[in-house]
Tab-separated table of C-alpha atoms and ligand atoms in Angstrom:
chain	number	residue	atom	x	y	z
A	22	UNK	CA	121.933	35.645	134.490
A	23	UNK	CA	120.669	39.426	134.632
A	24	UNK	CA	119.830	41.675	132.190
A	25	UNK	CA	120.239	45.193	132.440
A	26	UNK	CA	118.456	47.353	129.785
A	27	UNK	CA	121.104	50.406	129.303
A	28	UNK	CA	118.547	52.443	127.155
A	29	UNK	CA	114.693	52.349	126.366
A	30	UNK	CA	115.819	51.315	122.503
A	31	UNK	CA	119.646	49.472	122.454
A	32	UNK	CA	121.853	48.442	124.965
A	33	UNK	CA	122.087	46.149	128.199
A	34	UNK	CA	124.565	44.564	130.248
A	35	UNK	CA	124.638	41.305	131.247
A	36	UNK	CA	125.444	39.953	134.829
A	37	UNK	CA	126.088	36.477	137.045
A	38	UNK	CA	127.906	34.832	133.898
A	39	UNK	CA	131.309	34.015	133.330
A	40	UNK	CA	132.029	33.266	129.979
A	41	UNK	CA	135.269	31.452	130.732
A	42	UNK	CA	133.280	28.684	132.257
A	43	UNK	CA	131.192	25.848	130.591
A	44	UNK	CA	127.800	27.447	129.709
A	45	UNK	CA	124.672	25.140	128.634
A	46	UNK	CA	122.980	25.609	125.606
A	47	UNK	CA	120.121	27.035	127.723
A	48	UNK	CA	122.351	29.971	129.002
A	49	UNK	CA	123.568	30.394	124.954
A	50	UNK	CA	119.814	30.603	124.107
A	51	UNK	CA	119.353	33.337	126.888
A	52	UNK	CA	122.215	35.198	125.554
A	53	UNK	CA	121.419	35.266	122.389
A	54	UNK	CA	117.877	36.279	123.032
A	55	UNK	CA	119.087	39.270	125.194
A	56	UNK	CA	121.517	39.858	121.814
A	57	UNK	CA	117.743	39.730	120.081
A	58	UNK	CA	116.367	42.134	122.704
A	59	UNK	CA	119.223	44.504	123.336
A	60	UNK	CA	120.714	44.468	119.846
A	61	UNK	CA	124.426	45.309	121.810
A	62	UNK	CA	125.198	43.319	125.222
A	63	UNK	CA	128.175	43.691	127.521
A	64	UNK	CA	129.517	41.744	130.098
A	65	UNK	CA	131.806	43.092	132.080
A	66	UNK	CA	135.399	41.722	133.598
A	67	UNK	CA	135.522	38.493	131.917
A	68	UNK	CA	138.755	36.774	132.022
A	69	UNK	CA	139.003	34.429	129.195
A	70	UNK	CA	142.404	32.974	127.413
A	71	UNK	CA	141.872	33.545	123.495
A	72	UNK	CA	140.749	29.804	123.163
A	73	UNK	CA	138.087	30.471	125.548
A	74	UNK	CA	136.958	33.485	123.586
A	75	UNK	CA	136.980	31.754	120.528
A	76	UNK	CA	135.346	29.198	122.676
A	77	UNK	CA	132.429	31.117	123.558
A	78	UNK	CA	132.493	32.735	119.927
A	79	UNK	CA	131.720	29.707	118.437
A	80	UNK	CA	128.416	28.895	120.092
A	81	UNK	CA	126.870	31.548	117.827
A	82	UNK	CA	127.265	29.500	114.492
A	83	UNK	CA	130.913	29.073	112.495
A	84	UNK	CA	133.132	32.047	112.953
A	85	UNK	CA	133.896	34.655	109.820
A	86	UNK	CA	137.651	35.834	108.414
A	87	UNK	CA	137.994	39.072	108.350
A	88	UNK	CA	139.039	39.743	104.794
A	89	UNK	CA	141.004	42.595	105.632
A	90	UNK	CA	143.332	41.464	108.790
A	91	UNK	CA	144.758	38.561	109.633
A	92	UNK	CA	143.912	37.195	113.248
A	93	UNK	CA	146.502	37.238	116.003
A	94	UNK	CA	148.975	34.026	116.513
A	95	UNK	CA	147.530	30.922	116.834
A	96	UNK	CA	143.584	32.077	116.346
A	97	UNK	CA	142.872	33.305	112.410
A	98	UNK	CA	139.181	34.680	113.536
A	99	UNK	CA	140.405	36.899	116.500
A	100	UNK	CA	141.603	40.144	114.699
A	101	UNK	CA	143.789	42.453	117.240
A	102	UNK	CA	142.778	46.060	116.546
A	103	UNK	CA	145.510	48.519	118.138
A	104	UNK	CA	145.593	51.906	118.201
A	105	UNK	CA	149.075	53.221	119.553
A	106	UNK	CA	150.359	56.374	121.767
A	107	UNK	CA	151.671	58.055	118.419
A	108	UNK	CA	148.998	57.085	116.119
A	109	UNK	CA	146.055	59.567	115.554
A	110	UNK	CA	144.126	57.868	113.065
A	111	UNK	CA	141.596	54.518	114.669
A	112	UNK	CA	139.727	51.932	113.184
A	113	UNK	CA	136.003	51.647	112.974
A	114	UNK	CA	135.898	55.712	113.519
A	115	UNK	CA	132.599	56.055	110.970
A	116	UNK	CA	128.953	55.133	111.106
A	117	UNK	CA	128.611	51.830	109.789
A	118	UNK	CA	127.862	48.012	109.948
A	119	UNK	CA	130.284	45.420	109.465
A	120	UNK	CA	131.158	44.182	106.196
A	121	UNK	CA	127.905	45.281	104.208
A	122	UNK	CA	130.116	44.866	101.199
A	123	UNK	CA	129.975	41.345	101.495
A	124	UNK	CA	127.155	38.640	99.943
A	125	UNK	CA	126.867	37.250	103.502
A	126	UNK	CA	127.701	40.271	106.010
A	127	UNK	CA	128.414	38.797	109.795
A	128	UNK	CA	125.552	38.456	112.169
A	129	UNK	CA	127.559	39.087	114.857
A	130	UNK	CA	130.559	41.312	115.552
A	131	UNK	CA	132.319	40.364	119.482
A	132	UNK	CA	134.789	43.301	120.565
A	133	UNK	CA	137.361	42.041	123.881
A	134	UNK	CA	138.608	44.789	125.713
A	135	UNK	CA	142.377	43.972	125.998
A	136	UNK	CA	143.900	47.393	126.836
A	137	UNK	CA	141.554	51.104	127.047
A	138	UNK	CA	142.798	54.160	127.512
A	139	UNK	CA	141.924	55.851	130.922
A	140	UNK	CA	139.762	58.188	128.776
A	141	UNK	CA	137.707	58.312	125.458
A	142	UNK	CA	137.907	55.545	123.411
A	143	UNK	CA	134.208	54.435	123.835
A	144	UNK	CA	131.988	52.771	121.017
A	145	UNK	CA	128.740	54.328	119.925
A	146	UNK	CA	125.971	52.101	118.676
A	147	UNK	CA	122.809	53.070	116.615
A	148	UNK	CA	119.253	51.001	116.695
A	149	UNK	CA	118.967	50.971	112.824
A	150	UNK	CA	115.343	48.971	113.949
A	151	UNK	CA	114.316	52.536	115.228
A	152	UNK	CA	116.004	54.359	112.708
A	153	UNK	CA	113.469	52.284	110.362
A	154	UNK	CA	109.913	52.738	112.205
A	155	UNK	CA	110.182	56.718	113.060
A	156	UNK	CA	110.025	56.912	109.031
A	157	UNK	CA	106.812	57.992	107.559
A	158	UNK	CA	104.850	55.407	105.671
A	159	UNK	CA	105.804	57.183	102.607
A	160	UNK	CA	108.555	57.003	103.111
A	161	UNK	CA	109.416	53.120	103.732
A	162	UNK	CA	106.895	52.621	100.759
A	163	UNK	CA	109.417	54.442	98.344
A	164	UNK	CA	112.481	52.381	100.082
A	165	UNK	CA	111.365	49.086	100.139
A	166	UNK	CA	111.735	48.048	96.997
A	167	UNK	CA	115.490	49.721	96.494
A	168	UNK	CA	118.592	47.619	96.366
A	169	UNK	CA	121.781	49.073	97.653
A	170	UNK	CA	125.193	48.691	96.181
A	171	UNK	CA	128.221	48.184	99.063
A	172	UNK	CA	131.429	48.647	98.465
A	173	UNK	CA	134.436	47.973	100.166
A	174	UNK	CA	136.095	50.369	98.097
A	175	UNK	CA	134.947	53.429	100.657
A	176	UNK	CA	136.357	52.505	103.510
A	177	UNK	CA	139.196	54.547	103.847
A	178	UNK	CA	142.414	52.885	102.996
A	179	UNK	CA	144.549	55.061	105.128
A	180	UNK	CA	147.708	53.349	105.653
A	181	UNK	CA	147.421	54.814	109.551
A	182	UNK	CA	144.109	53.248	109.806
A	183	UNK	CA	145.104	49.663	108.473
A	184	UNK	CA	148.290	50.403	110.497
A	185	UNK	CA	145.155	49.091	113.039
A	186	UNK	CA	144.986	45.977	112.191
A	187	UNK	CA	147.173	43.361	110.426
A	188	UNK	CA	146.722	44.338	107.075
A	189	UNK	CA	145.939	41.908	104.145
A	190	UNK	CA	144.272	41.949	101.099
A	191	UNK	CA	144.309	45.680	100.179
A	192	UNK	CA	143.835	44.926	96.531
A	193	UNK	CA	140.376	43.720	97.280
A	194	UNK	CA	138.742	46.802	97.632
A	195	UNK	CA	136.874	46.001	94.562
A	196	UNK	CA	134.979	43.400	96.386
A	197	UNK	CA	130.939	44.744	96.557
A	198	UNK	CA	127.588	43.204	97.420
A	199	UNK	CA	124.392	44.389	96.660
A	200	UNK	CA	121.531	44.167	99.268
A	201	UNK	CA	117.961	45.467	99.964
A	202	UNK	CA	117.742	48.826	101.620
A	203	UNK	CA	115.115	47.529	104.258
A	204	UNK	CA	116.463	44.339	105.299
A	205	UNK	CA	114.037	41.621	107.645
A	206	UNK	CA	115.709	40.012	110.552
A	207	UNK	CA	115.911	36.399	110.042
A	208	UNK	CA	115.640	35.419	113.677
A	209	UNK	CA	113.554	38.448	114.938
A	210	UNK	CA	110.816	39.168	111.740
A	211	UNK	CA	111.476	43.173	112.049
A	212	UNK	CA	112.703	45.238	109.612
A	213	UNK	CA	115.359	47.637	109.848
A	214	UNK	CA	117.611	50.077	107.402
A	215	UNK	CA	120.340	48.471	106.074
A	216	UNK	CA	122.429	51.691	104.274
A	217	UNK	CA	125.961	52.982	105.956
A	218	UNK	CA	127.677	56.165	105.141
A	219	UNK	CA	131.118	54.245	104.641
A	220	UNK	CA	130.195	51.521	102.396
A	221	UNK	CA	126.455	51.601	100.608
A	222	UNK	CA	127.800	53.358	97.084
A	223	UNK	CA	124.075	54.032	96.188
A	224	UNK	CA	120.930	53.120	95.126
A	225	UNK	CA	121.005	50.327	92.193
A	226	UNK	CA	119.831	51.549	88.863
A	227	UNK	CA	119.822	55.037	90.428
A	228	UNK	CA	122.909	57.799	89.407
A	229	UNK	CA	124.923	58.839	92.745
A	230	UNK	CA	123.614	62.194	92.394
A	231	UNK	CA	120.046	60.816	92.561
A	232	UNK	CA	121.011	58.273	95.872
A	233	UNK	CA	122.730	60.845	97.401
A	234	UNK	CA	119.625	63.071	99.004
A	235	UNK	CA	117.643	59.887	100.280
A	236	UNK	CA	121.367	58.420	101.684
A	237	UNK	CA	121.819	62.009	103.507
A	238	UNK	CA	118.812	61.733	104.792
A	239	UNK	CA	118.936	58.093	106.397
A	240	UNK	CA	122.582	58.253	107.660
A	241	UNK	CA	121.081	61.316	109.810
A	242	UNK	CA	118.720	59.277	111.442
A	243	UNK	CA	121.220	57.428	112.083
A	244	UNK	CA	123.181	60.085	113.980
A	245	UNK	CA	120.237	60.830	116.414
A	246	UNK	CA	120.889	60.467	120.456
A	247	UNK	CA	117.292	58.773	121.009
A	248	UNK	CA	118.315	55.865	118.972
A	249	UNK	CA	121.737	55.285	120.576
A	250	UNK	CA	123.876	53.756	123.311
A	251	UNK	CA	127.248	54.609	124.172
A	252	UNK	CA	129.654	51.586	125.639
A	253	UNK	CA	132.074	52.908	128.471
A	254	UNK	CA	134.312	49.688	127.880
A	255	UNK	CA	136.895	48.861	131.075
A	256	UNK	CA	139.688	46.970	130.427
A	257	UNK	CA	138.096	43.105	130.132
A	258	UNK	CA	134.431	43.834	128.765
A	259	UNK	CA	133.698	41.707	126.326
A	260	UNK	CA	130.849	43.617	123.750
A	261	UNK	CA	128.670	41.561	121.194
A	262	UNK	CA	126.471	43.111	118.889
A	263	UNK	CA	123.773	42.243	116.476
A	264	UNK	CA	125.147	43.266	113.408
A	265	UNK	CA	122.114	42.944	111.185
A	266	UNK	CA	120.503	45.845	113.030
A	267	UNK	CA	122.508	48.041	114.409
A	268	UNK	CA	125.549	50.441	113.330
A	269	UNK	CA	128.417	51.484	115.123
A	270	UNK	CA	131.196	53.971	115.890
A	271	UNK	CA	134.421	54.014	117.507
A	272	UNK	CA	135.013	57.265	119.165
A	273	UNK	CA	139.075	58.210	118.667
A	274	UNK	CA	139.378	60.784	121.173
A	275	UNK	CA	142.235	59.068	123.205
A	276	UNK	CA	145.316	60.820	121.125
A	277	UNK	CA	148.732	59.687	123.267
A	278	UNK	CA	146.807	56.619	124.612
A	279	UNK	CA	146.637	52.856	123.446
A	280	UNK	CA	143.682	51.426	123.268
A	281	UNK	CA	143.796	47.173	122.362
A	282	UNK	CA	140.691	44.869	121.645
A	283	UNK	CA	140.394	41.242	120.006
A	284	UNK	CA	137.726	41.036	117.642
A	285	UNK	CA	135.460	38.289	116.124
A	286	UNK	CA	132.892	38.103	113.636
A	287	UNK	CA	130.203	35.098	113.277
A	288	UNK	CA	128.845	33.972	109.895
A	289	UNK	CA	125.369	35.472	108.740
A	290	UNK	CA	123.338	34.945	106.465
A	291	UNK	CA	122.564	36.809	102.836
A	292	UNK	CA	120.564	39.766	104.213
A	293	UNK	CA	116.844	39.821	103.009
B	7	SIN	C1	134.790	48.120	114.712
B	7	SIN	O1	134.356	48.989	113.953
B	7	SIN	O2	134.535	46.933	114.532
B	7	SIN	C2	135.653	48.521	115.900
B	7	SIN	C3	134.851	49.202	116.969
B	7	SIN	C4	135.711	49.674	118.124
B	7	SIN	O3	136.930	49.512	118.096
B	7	SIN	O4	135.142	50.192	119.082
């Protein structure tokens, strides 16, 4: 197996594996440890039923429903995202991390590219580990002892944007979690910011109006080209990224196009 760093902060691609085959727990260690590295791997042209996926899936710890969708026929983890030739509005089109709204967000999200337009349609991914040691010391001083409320409640409910994904659950949106601003990697020991512009409501025990300048400020950061890799997918790259460090955004610039992946999320644990 071969890494290939894509940037000098996120990003690589890994080579000489397929995934449809049996892979030791050696090569799972590897991969995971480039995940560790990298933050967002890719491998590409992997041909792999949707047992195998969920296959391969699996060796990362127990796989995670995805409150919002059910998964496609057969396989409740893998969630089919879809966005058609005459829909304009995509899912995932935001800065954010998966699920922060939850007590125990997913480690890992997997994306399977099924269909991609011949254009656009290309996921952005932020190093929220950089994002966390440009700050000034003053700065992570004054935000690590802050607590951040997530909500579900501000993702967009767009009926074209749920039209995405199997819908379920809508009622839910209610559903919140409330975790530390700087959050430590349990496997890696570094710390990174754990805020997203789509789901963290606020600081706790702050008003909005007093979260909002600090949240501006850090969703920014976020925004900046030095701490970010851009994933050309081709039709049967299969993505995984680190979910506890990173944030990501799915560009929807393919209007008239369909664009098709099979997602999976992997259990984490309750971010500290
Ligand atoms: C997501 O936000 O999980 C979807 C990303 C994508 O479709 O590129």
């Amino acid at each position: 197996m071969e890494v290939i760093p894509q940037s000098s902060t996120i990003g690589a691609e890994v080579r000489g594996l397929d995934l449809s085959g049996k892979l030791s727990d050696k090569l799972i260690e590897q991969v995971n440890q480039a995940l560790l590295d990298y933050q967002v791997i890719f491998f590409r042209d992997q041909n792999l039923s949707a047992q195998r996926y969920n296959d391969f899936a699996l060796r990362f710890g127990p796989l995670q429903d995805y409150m919002f969708a059910d998964g496609i026929d057969g396989f409740p983890y893998i969630t089919e995202i879809v966005k058609t030739e005459s829909e304009s509005e995509s899912f995932g089109s935001f800065w954010h991390s998966d699920s922060a709204y939850l007590e125990l967000p997913p480690k890992i999200t997997m994306l399977y590219a099924r269909q991609i337009p011949e254009q656009g349609g290309d996921t952005l991914f932020a190093d929220m580990y950089a994002v966390y040691d440009a700050l000034s010391p003053g700065m992570k001083a004054a935000l690590a002892p802050l607590q951040a409320i997530n909500s579900a409640s501000v993702v967009p409910r767009d009926e074209d944007i749920y039209a995405a994904v199997k819908s379920k659950n809508s009622d839910k949106s209610e559903q919140f979690a409330i975790h530390p601003v700087i959050r430590r990697h349990d496997e890696t020991g570094k710390k990174s910011v754990y805020v997203n512009g789509i789901h963290t409501l606020g600081f706790e025990d702050f008003t909005p109006e007093e979260s909002l300048p600090l949240l501006t400020y850090l969703y920014q950061q976020v925004t900046r080209p030095e701490y970010s890799f851009r994933l050309r997918w081709q039709q049967d790259t299969l993505a995984m990224w680190d979910n506890r460090c990173t944030q990501h955004y799915a560009l929807n610039d393919y209007h008239g196009h369909r664009r098709v992946m099979h997602r999976i999320i992997v259990e984490g644990g309750r971010p500290g």
